[in-house]
Amino acid sequence: MRRLFPSPTAPADLENREWGFDELADAYAYPAATAAGRPWLRANMVSSLDGAAHHEGRSQPLSSSADMRIFGTLRALADAVVVGAETVRQEGYRPARAREAFAARRAALGQPPAPVIAVVSAGLDLDFSLPLFTGPLVPTLVLTGEAAPAERRDAARAAGAEVVVAGEGRTVDVARIPELLAARGLTRLLTEGGPRLLGQFAAAGVLDELCLSLAPMVAAGAAPRIAGGPPLEVPERFGLASILEEDGFLFTRYRRTADV
């Protein structure tokens, strides 16, 4: 892996070598304001050269070992990982695990051993017998609407999950999610999609940062883009924060222009 942007500041930046987890954690550190209670929502997504967000329903075929190291680093830095129900079903989500390489860093920040997984689901059509709900290190959160089916909310709680109301009626107001999580002390937020949820966060104006892995692959097919849903009335401008490269994969990081 080598740094392409910002301009390399040391010879080691130009070397094509495997970065250690400490180096990656420093490169992807959250803004200091999160320690003071300000939520920061970053997204981590992968895309093929022709814009596919996944191949045959899963992102793994577009990934690489370097992409997975960054994926693991971003998770290990987060207080909470926010994910849509469809992604939980398609990707077979499991609880986040404790990583020894990040234990001291998390302890110094007052974080538990692993991040909370927060699942966004209006209808709660989820399999609550999965380890994601029954066996996490820290209880999984389920973000849903006020009118979600009572029996499904009860099933979530019976499995060990915590239900958080984040919207009136049967819908989830994604604009409320960062502040609701921050009220629980979860300010370093990461979303891994899917495309519909990322599109909702973008439309709500609460997406602060996008970490986009560009895979040197052409996938074709009918896979969606990394963000779906209705278009923004005015496209929001993001500024380039960093680019890393390994084996043709580009690992880019963009921040909302106001935050750059």
PDB file of C-alpha atoms in Angstrom:
ATOM      1  CA  MET A   1       0.000   0.000   0.000  1.00  0.00           C
ATOM      2  CA  ARG A   2       1.199   3.529  -0.728  1.00  0.00           C
ATOM      3  CA  ARG A   3      -0.138   7.011  -0.116  1.00  0.00           C
ATOM      4  CA  LEU A   4      -1.039   9.038  -3.203  1.00  0.00           C
ATOM      5  CA  PHE A   5      -2.805  11.968  -1.516  1.00  0.00           C
ATOM      6  CA  PRO A   6      -2.092  14.106   0.445  1.00  0.00           C
ATOM      7  CA  SER A   7       1.369  14.354  -1.048  1.00  0.00           C
ATOM      8  CA  PRO A   8       3.716  11.852   0.614  1.00  0.00           C
ATOM      9  CA  THR A   9       5.620  13.413   3.509  1.00  0.00           C
ATOM     10  CA  ALA A  10       8.168  10.625   4.046  1.00  0.00           C
ATOM     11  CA  PRO A  11       9.928   8.002   1.881  1.00  0.00           C
ATOM     12  CA  ALA A  12       7.902   5.289   3.644  1.00  0.00           C
ATOM     13  CA  ASP A  13       4.705   6.780   2.181  1.00  0.00           C
ATOM     14  CA  LEU A  14       5.909   5.902  -1.317  1.00  0.00           C
ATOM     15  CA  GLU A  15       6.910   2.339  -0.498  1.00  0.00           C
ATOM     16  CA  ASN A  16       4.526  -0.345  -1.684  1.00  0.00           C
ATOM     17  CA  ARG A  17       4.294  -2.202   1.629  1.00  0.00           C
ATOM     18  CA  GLU A  18       1.620  -3.550   3.944  1.00  0.00           C
ATOM     19  CA  TRP A  19       0.534  -0.873   6.387  1.00  0.00           C
ATOM     20  CA  GLY A  20       0.179  -1.817  10.025  1.00  0.00           C
ATOM     21  CA  PHE A  21      -3.088  -1.362  11.867  1.00  0.00           C
ATOM     22  CA  ASP A  22      -1.686   1.579  13.853  1.00  0.00           C
ATOM     23  CA  GLU A  23      -0.838   3.401  10.621  1.00  0.00           C
ATOM     24  CA  LEU A  24      -4.283   2.735   9.187  1.00  0.00           C
ATOM     25  CA  ALA A  25      -5.958   3.794  12.437  1.00  0.00           C
ATOM     26  CA  ASP A  26      -4.042   7.086  12.410  1.00  0.00           C
ATOM     27  CA  ALA A  27      -4.933   7.664   8.745  1.00  0.00           C
ATOM     28  CA  TYR A  28      -8.645   7.087   9.402  1.00  0.00           C
ATOM     29  CA  ALA A  29      -8.935   8.654  12.869  1.00  0.00           C
ATOM     30  CA  TYR A  30     -12.224  10.399  13.654  1.00  0.00           C
ATOM     31  CA  PRO A  31     -12.247  14.181  14.193  1.00  0.00           C
ATOM     32  CA  ALA A  32     -11.479  15.304  17.728  1.00  0.00           C
ATOM     33  CA  ALA A  33     -14.968  16.851  18.023  1.00  0.00           C
ATOM     34  CA  THR A  34     -16.474  13.371  18.431  1.00  0.00           C
ATOM     35  CA  ALA A  35     -14.890  13.180  21.884  1.00  0.00           C
ATOM     36  CA  ALA A  36     -16.915  16.268  22.840  1.00  0.00           C
ATOM     37  CA  GLY A  37     -20.197  14.662  21.818  1.00  0.00           C
ATOM     38  CA  ARG A  38     -20.581  15.727  18.173  1.00  0.00           C
ATOM     39  CA  PRO A  39     -21.648  12.759  16.032  1.00  0.00           C
ATOM     40  CA  TRP A  40     -19.648  12.046  12.880  1.00  0.00           C
ATOM     41  CA  LEU A  41     -21.169   9.703  10.312  1.00  0.00           C
ATOM     42  CA  ARG A  42     -18.841   8.099   7.794  1.00  0.00           C
ATOM     43  CA  ALA A  43     -19.747   5.527   5.176  1.00  0.00           C
ATOM     44  CA  ASN A  44     -17.563   2.715   3.899  1.00  0.00           C
ATOM     45  CA  MET A  45     -18.507   1.341   0.507  1.00  0.00           C
ATOM     46  CA  VAL A  46     -16.894  -0.474  -2.418  1.00  0.00           C
ATOM     47  CA  SER A  47     -17.616   0.057  -6.103  1.00  0.00           C
ATOM     48  CA  SER A  48     -16.460  -1.524  -9.347  1.00  0.00           C
ATOM     49  CA  LEU A  49     -15.056   0.668 -12.116  1.00  0.00           C
ATOM     50  CA  ASP A  50     -18.453   0.633 -13.808  1.00  0.00           C
ATOM     51  CA  GLY A  51     -20.340   1.652 -10.679  1.00  0.00           C
ATOM     52  CA  ALA A  52     -21.614  -1.656  -9.259  1.00  0.00           C
ATOM     53  CA  ALA A  53     -22.058  -1.645  -5.480  1.00  0.00           C
ATOM     54  CA  HIS A  54     -21.977  -5.445  -5.340  1.00  0.00           C
ATOM     55  CA  HIS A  55     -21.878  -8.542  -7.522  1.00  0.00           C
ATOM     56  CA  GLU A  56     -24.820 -10.929  -7.339  1.00  0.00           C
ATOM     57  CA  GLY A  57     -25.981  -9.400  -4.074  1.00  0.00           C
ATOM     58  CA  ARG A  58     -22.681  -9.423  -2.162  1.00  0.00           C
ATOM     59  CA  SER A  59     -19.817  -6.956  -1.886  1.00  0.00           C
ATOM     60  CA  GLN A  60     -17.134  -9.586  -1.216  1.00  0.00           C
ATOM     61  CA  PRO A  61     -16.395 -10.315  -4.926  1.00  0.00           C
ATOM     62  CA  LEU A  62     -15.340  -6.661  -5.323  1.00  0.00           C
ATOM     63  CA  SER A  63     -13.091  -6.682  -2.259  1.00  0.00           C
ATOM     64  CA  SER A  64      -9.411  -7.463  -1.637  1.00  0.00           C
ATOM     65  CA  SER A  65      -7.138  -8.186   1.311  1.00  0.00           C
ATOM     66  CA  ALA A  66      -6.241  -4.484   1.589  1.00  0.00           C
ATOM     67  CA  ASP A  67      -9.915  -3.535   1.410  1.00  0.00           C
ATOM     68  CA  MET A  68     -10.668  -5.959   4.239  1.00  0.00           C
ATOM     69  CA  ARG A  69      -7.843  -4.515   6.375  1.00  0.00           C
ATOM     70  CA  ILE A  70      -9.350  -1.056   5.951  1.00  0.00           C
ATOM     71  CA  PHE A  71     -12.839  -2.463   6.554  1.00  0.00           C
ATOM     72  CA  GLY A  72     -11.633  -3.975   9.828  1.00  0.00           C
ATOM     73  CA  THR A  73      -9.859  -0.768  10.831  1.00  0.00           C
ATOM     74  CA  LEU A  74     -12.920   1.399  10.223  1.00  0.00           C
ATOM     75  CA  ARG A  75     -15.044  -0.965  12.307  1.00  0.00           C
ATOM     76  CA  ALA A  76     -12.461  -1.012  15.088  1.00  0.00           C
ATOM     77  CA  LEU A  77     -12.458   2.797  15.270  1.00  0.00           C
ATOM     78  CA  ALA A  78     -16.253   3.131  15.412  1.00  0.00           C
ATOM     79  CA  ASP A  79     -18.563   3.370  18.409  1.00  0.00           C
ATOM     80  CA  ALA A  80     -21.434   2.043  16.298  1.00  0.00           C
ATOM     81  CA  VAL A  81     -21.861   0.447  12.878  1.00  0.00           C
ATOM     82  CA  VAL A  82     -25.195   1.425  11.285  1.00  0.00           C
ATOM     83  CA  VAL A  83     -26.538  -0.971   8.683  1.00  0.00           C
ATOM     84  CA  GLY A  84     -29.767  -1.526   6.797  1.00  0.00           C
ATOM     85  CA  ALA A  85     -31.935  -4.606   7.279  1.00  0.00           C
ATOM     86  CA  GLU A  86     -31.486  -5.797   3.684  1.00  0.00           C
ATOM     87  CA  THR A  87     -27.711  -5.704   4.048  1.00  0.00           C
ATOM     88  CA  VAL A  88     -28.001  -7.745   7.251  1.00  0.00           C
ATOM     89  CA  ARG A  89     -29.993 -10.343   5.337  1.00  0.00           C
ATOM     90  CA  GLN A  90     -27.841 -10.366   2.184  1.00  0.00           C
ATOM     91  CA  GLU A  91     -24.406 -10.236   3.812  1.00  0.00           C
ATOM     92  CA  GLY A  92     -25.138 -12.577   6.716  1.00  0.00           C
ATOM     93  CA  TYR A  93     -24.103 -10.032   9.337  1.00  0.00           C
ATOM     94  CA  ARG A  94     -22.505 -11.251  12.522  1.00  0.00           C
ATOM     95  CA  PRO A  95     -21.658  -9.351  15.712  1.00  0.00           C
ATOM     96  CA  ALA A  96     -18.563  -7.149  15.647  1.00  0.00           C
ATOM     97  CA  ARG A  97     -15.640  -8.828  17.363  1.00  0.00           C
ATOM     98  CA  ALA A  98     -12.976  -7.505  19.688  1.00  0.00           C
ATOM     99  CA  ARG A  99      -9.655  -6.895  17.953  1.00  0.00           C
ATOM    100  CA  GLU A 100      -6.509  -7.175  20.052  1.00  0.00           C
ATOM    101  CA  ALA A 101      -4.661  -4.798  17.732  1.00  0.00           C
ATOM    102  CA  PHE A 102      -7.093  -2.019  18.660  1.00  0.00           C
ATOM    103  CA  ALA A 103      -7.788  -2.904  22.315  1.00  0.00           C
ATOM    104  CA  ALA A 104      -5.513  -0.263  23.848  1.00  0.00           C
ATOM    105  CA  ARG A 105      -6.738   2.450  21.477  1.00  0.00           C
ATOM    106  CA  ARG A 106     -10.391   1.687  22.240  1.00  0.00           C
ATOM    107  CA  ALA A 107      -9.747   1.531  25.987  1.00  0.00           C
ATOM    108  CA  ALA A 108      -8.009   4.921  25.907  1.00  0.00           C
ATOM    109  CA  LEU A 109     -11.094   6.423  24.243  1.00  0.00           C
ATOM    110  CA  GLY A 110     -13.465   4.782  26.720  1.00  0.00           C
ATOM    111  CA  GLN A 111     -14.948   2.493  24.052  1.00  0.00           C
ATOM    112  CA  PRO A 112     -16.170  -1.066  24.741  1.00  0.00           C
ATOM    113  CA  PRO A 113     -14.137  -3.922  23.206  1.00  0.00           C
ATOM    114  CA  ALA A 114     -16.232  -3.936  20.019  1.00  0.00           C
ATOM    115  CA  PRO A 115     -18.581  -1.494  18.314  1.00  0.00           C
ATOM    116  CA  VAL A 116     -22.344  -1.661  18.622  1.00  0.00           C
ATOM    117  CA  ILE A 117     -24.192  -2.872  15.525  1.00  0.00           C
ATOM    118  CA  ALA A 118     -27.267  -0.690  14.901  1.00  0.00           C
ATOM    119  CA  VAL A 119     -29.752  -2.180  12.419  1.00  0.00           C
ATOM    120  CA  VAL A 120     -32.199   0.152  10.652  1.00  0.00           C
ATOM    121  CA  SER A 121     -35.488  -1.622   9.966  1.00  0.00           C
ATOM    122  CA  ALA A 122     -38.982  -0.174   9.634  1.00  0.00           C
ATOM    123  CA  GLY A 123     -40.806  -3.524   9.473  1.00  0.00           C
ATOM    124  CA  LEU A 124     -38.428  -5.543  11.712  1.00  0.00           C
ATOM    125  CA  ASP A 125     -38.469  -8.402   9.189  1.00  0.00           C
ATOM    126  CA  LEU A 126     -35.317  -9.866  10.711  1.00  0.00           C
ATOM    127  CA  ASP A 127     -34.249 -13.273  11.999  1.00  0.00           C
ATOM    128  CA  PHE A 128     -33.772 -12.546  15.688  1.00  0.00           C
ATOM    129  CA  SER A 129     -32.331 -16.010  16.303  1.00  0.00           C
ATOM    130  CA  LEU A 130     -29.100 -14.963  14.557  1.00  0.00           C
ATOM    131  CA  PRO A 131     -25.921 -14.434  16.632  1.00  0.00           C
ATOM    132  CA  LEU A 132     -26.054 -10.744  15.674  1.00  0.00           C
ATOM    133  CA  PHE A 133     -28.953 -10.431  18.120  1.00  0.00           C
ATOM    134  CA  THR A 134     -28.398 -13.290  20.552  1.00  0.00           C
ATOM    135  CA  GLY A 135     -24.633 -13.256  21.084  1.00  0.00           C
ATOM    136  CA  PRO A 136     -22.894  -9.891  20.575  1.00  0.00           C
ATOM    137  CA  LEU A 137     -20.251  -8.531  22.944  1.00  0.00           C
ATOM    138  CA  VAL A 138     -22.406  -5.419  23.283  1.00  0.00           C
ATOM    139  CA  PRO A 139     -26.187  -5.482  22.675  1.00  0.00           C
ATOM    140  CA  THR A 140     -27.299  -4.873  19.110  1.00  0.00           C
ATOM    141  CA  LEU A 141     -29.560  -1.871  18.579  1.00  0.00           C
ATOM    142  CA  VAL A 142     -32.613  -1.997  16.326  1.00  0.00           C
ATOM    143  CA  LEU A 143     -33.690   1.409  15.000  1.00  0.00           C
ATOM    144  CA  THR A 144     -37.315   1.411  13.924  1.00  0.00           C
ATOM    145  CA  GLY A 145     -40.472   3.473  13.688  1.00  0.00           C
ATOM    146  CA  GLU A 146     -42.947   4.149  16.471  1.00  0.00           C
ATOM    147  CA  ALA A 147     -45.626   2.016  14.807  1.00  0.00           C
ATOM    148  CA  ALA A 148     -43.434  -1.007  14.098  1.00  0.00           C
ATOM    149  CA  PRO A 149     -45.303  -4.281  14.822  1.00  0.00           C
ATOM    150  CA  ALA A 150     -45.416  -4.803  18.582  1.00  0.00           C
ATOM    151  CA  GLU A 151     -44.775  -8.539  18.280  1.00  0.00           C
ATOM    152  CA  ARG A 152     -41.612  -7.909  16.269  1.00  0.00           C
ATOM    153  CA  ARG A 153     -40.348  -5.376  18.794  1.00  0.00           C
ATOM    154  CA  ASP A 154     -41.002  -7.907  21.541  1.00  0.00           C
ATOM    155  CA  ALA A 155     -39.113 -10.559  19.555  1.00  0.00           C
ATOM    156  CA  ALA A 156     -36.143  -8.227  19.185  1.00  0.00           C
ATOM    157  CA  ARG A 157     -36.043  -7.519  22.908  1.00  0.00           C
ATOM    158  CA  ALA A 158     -36.465 -11.204  23.777  1.00  0.00           C
ATOM    159  CA  ALA A 159     -33.395 -11.988  21.668  1.00  0.00           C
ATOM    160  CA  GLY A 160     -31.355  -9.429  23.602  1.00  0.00           C
ATOM    161  CA  ALA A 161     -31.494  -6.452  21.242  1.00  0.00           C
ATOM    162  CA  GLU A 162     -32.367  -2.921  22.321  1.00  0.00           C
ATOM    163  CA  VAL A 163     -35.154  -1.232  20.344  1.00  0.00           C
ATOM    164  CA  VAL A 164     -34.714   2.473  19.631  1.00  0.00           C
ATOM    165  CA  VAL A 165     -37.611   4.494  18.183  1.00  0.00           C
ATOM    166  CA  ALA A 166     -36.273   6.719  15.407  1.00  0.00           C
ATOM    167  CA  GLY A 167     -39.366   7.899  13.603  1.00  0.00           C
ATOM    168  CA  GLU A 168     -43.104   8.332  13.707  1.00  0.00           C
ATOM    169  CA  GLY A 169     -45.462   5.833  12.132  1.00  0.00           C
ATOM    170  CA  ARG A 170     -43.913   2.841  10.396  1.00  0.00           C
ATOM    171  CA  THR A 171     -40.945   4.722   8.918  1.00  0.00           C
ATOM    172  CA  VAL A 172     -37.467   5.445  10.227  1.00  0.00           C
ATOM    173  CA  ASP A 173     -36.350   9.074  10.134  1.00  0.00           C
ATOM    174  CA  VAL A 174     -32.672   8.553   9.298  1.00  0.00           C
ATOM    175  CA  ALA A 175     -31.912  12.233   9.954  1.00  0.00           C
ATOM    176  CA  ARG A 176     -32.485  11.535  13.666  1.00  0.00           C
ATOM    177  CA  ILE A 177     -30.128   8.556  13.874  1.00  0.00           C
ATOM    178  CA  PRO A 178     -26.801  10.369  14.487  1.00  0.00           C
ATOM    179  CA  GLU A 179     -28.208  12.444  17.357  1.00  0.00           C
ATOM    180  CA  LEU A 180     -30.066   9.486  18.880  1.00  0.00           C
ATOM    181  CA  LEU A 181     -26.862   7.456  18.902  1.00  0.00           C
ATOM    182  CA  ALA A 182     -24.821  10.398  20.182  1.00  0.00           C
ATOM    183  CA  ALA A 183     -27.251  10.659  23.109  1.00  0.00           C
ATOM    184  CA  ARG A 184     -26.109   7.145  24.023  1.00  0.00           C
ATOM    185  CA  GLY A 185     -22.461   8.206  23.854  1.00  0.00           C
ATOM    186  CA  LEU A 186     -22.016   6.732  20.359  1.00  0.00           C
ATOM    187  CA  THR A 187     -20.521   9.572  18.329  1.00  0.00           C
ATOM    188  CA  ARG A 188     -18.042   7.790  16.039  1.00  0.00           C
ATOM    189  CA  LEU A 189     -20.490   6.336  13.538  1.00  0.00           C
ATOM    190  CA  LEU A 190     -19.884   4.102  10.538  1.00  0.00           C
ATOM    191  CA  THR A 191     -22.428   2.926   7.993  1.00  0.00           C
ATOM    192  CA  GLU A 192     -21.704   0.031   5.660  1.00  0.00           C
ATOM    193  CA  GLY A 193     -24.877   0.410   3.637  1.00  0.00           C
ATOM    194  CA  GLY A 194     -26.644  -0.825   1.814  1.00  0.00           C
ATOM    195  CA  PRO A 195     -27.145   1.595  -1.050  1.00  0.00           C
ATOM    196  CA  ARG A 196     -30.682   2.531   0.000  1.00  0.00           C
ATOM    197  CA  LEU A 197     -29.626   3.495   3.524  1.00  0.00           C
ATOM    198  CA  LEU A 198     -26.613   5.436   2.260  1.00  0.00           C
ATOM    199  CA  GLY A 199     -28.868   7.308  -0.157  1.00  0.00           C
ATOM    200  CA  GLN A 200     -31.207   8.184   2.712  1.00  0.00           C
ATOM    201  CA  PHE A 201     -28.344   9.488   4.851  1.00  0.00           C
ATOM    202  CA  ALA A 202     -27.086  11.583   1.933  1.00  0.00           C
ATOM    203  CA  ALA A 203     -30.550  12.980   1.227  1.00  0.00           C
ATOM    204  CA  ALA A 204     -30.984  13.836   4.916  1.00  0.00           C
ATOM    205  CA  GLY A 205     -27.740  15.837   4.895  1.00  0.00           C
ATOM    206  CA  VAL A 206     -26.163  13.888   7.774  1.00  0.00           C
ATOM    207  CA  LEU A 207     -23.375  12.103   5.891  1.00  0.00           C
ATOM    208  CA  ASP A 208     -20.055  13.658   6.936  1.00  0.00           C
ATOM    209  CA  GLU A 209     -17.558  11.386   5.202  1.00  0.00           C
ATOM    210  CA  LEU A 210     -17.394   8.736   2.485  1.00  0.00           C
ATOM    211  CA  CYS A 211     -14.658   6.093   2.410  1.00  0.00           C
ATOM    212  CA  LEU A 212     -14.945   4.595  -1.067  1.00  0.00           C
ATOM    213  CA  SER A 213     -12.887   1.630  -2.252  1.00  0.00           C
ATOM    214  CA  LEU A 214     -12.664   1.614  -6.048  1.00  0.00           C
ATOM    215  CA  ALA A 215     -12.071  -1.929  -7.273  1.00  0.00           C
ATOM    216  CA  PRO A 216     -10.170  -2.358 -10.580  1.00  0.00           C
ATOM    217  CA  MET A 217     -12.968  -4.560 -11.921  1.00  0.00           C
ATOM    218  CA  VAL A 218     -15.845  -4.328 -14.373  1.00  0.00           C
ATOM    219  CA  ALA A 219     -18.958  -6.121 -13.117  1.00  0.00           C
ATOM    220  CA  ALA A 220     -21.752  -5.134 -15.578  1.00  0.00           C
ATOM    221  CA  GLY A 221     -25.144  -6.572 -14.622  1.00  0.00           C
ATOM    222  CA  ALA A 222     -27.936  -4.725 -12.837  1.00  0.00           C
ATOM    223  CA  ALA A 223     -26.281  -4.026  -9.487  1.00  0.00           C
ATOM    224  CA  PRO A 224     -27.191  -0.645  -7.959  1.00  0.00           C
ATOM    225  CA  ARG A 225     -24.851   2.274  -7.358  1.00  0.00           C
ATOM    226  CA  ILE A 226     -23.446   2.716  -3.846  1.00  0.00           C
ATOM    227  CA  ALA A 227     -26.244   5.177  -2.996  1.00  0.00           C
ATOM    228  CA  GLY A 228     -29.852   4.673  -4.067  1.00  0.00           C
ATOM    229  CA  GLY A 229     -33.187   6.420  -3.761  1.00  0.00           C
ATOM    230  CA  PRO A 230     -34.468   9.762  -5.055  1.00  0.00           C
ATOM    231  CA  PRO A 231     -31.869  12.296  -6.242  1.00  0.00           C
ATOM    232  CA  LEU A 232     -30.804  15.187  -4.048  1.00  0.00           C
ATOM    233  CA  GLU A 233     -32.341  18.473  -5.159  1.00  0.00           C
ATOM    234  CA  VAL A 234     -28.821  19.876  -5.383  1.00  0.00           C
ATOM    235  CA  PRO A 235     -25.830  17.496  -5.408  1.00  0.00           C
ATOM    236  CA  GLU A 236     -23.749  17.980  -2.270  1.00  0.00           C
ATOM    237  CA  ARG A 237     -20.056  18.705  -2.712  1.00  0.00           C
ATOM    238  CA  PHE A 238     -17.443  16.596  -0.910  1.00  0.00           C
ATOM    239  CA  GLY A 239     -13.724  17.347  -0.776  1.00  0.00           C
ATOM    240  CA  LEU A 240     -10.931  14.815  -1.254  1.00  0.00           C
ATOM    241  CA  ALA A 241      -9.197  13.987   2.048  1.00  0.00           C
ATOM    242  CA  SER A 242      -6.913  11.074   1.138  1.00  0.00           C
ATOM    243  CA  ILE A 243      -6.087   8.338  -1.392  1.00  0.00           C
ATOM    244  CA  LEU A 244      -4.254   5.074  -0.712  1.00  0.00           C
ATOM    245  CA  GLU A 245      -3.445   2.490  -3.396  1.00  0.00           C
ATOM    246  CA  GLU A 246      -2.662  -1.228  -3.426  1.00  0.00           C
ATOM    247  CA  ASP A 247      -2.742  -3.673  -6.350  1.00  0.00           C
ATOM    248  CA  GLY A 248      -4.801  -1.261  -8.443  1.00  0.00           C
ATOM    249  CA  PHE A 249      -7.422  -0.692  -5.738  1.00  0.00           C
ATOM    250  CA  LEU A 250      -7.902   2.954  -4.788  1.00  0.00           C
ATOM    251  CA  PHE A 251      -8.979   3.675  -1.227  1.00  0.00           C
ATOM    252  CA  THR A 252     -10.400   7.172  -1.241  1.00  0.00           C
ATOM    253  CA  ARG A 253     -11.763   9.308   1.571  1.00  0.00           C
ATOM    254  CA  TYR A 254     -14.010  12.314   1.001  1.00  0.00           C
ATOM    255  CA  ARG A 255     -15.390  14.758   3.552  1.00  0.00           C
ATOM    256  CA  ARG A 256     -18.313  17.099   3.194  1.00  0.00           C
ATOM    257  CA  THR A 257     -16.816  20.335   1.907  1.00  0.00           C
ATOM    258  CA  ALA A 258     -17.872  22.330   4.972  1.00  0.00           C
ATOM    259  CA  ASP A 259     -15.876  19.873   7.130  1.00  0.00           C
ATOM    260  CA  VAL A 260     -12.669  19.686   5.050  1.00  0.00           C
TER     261      VAL A 260
END
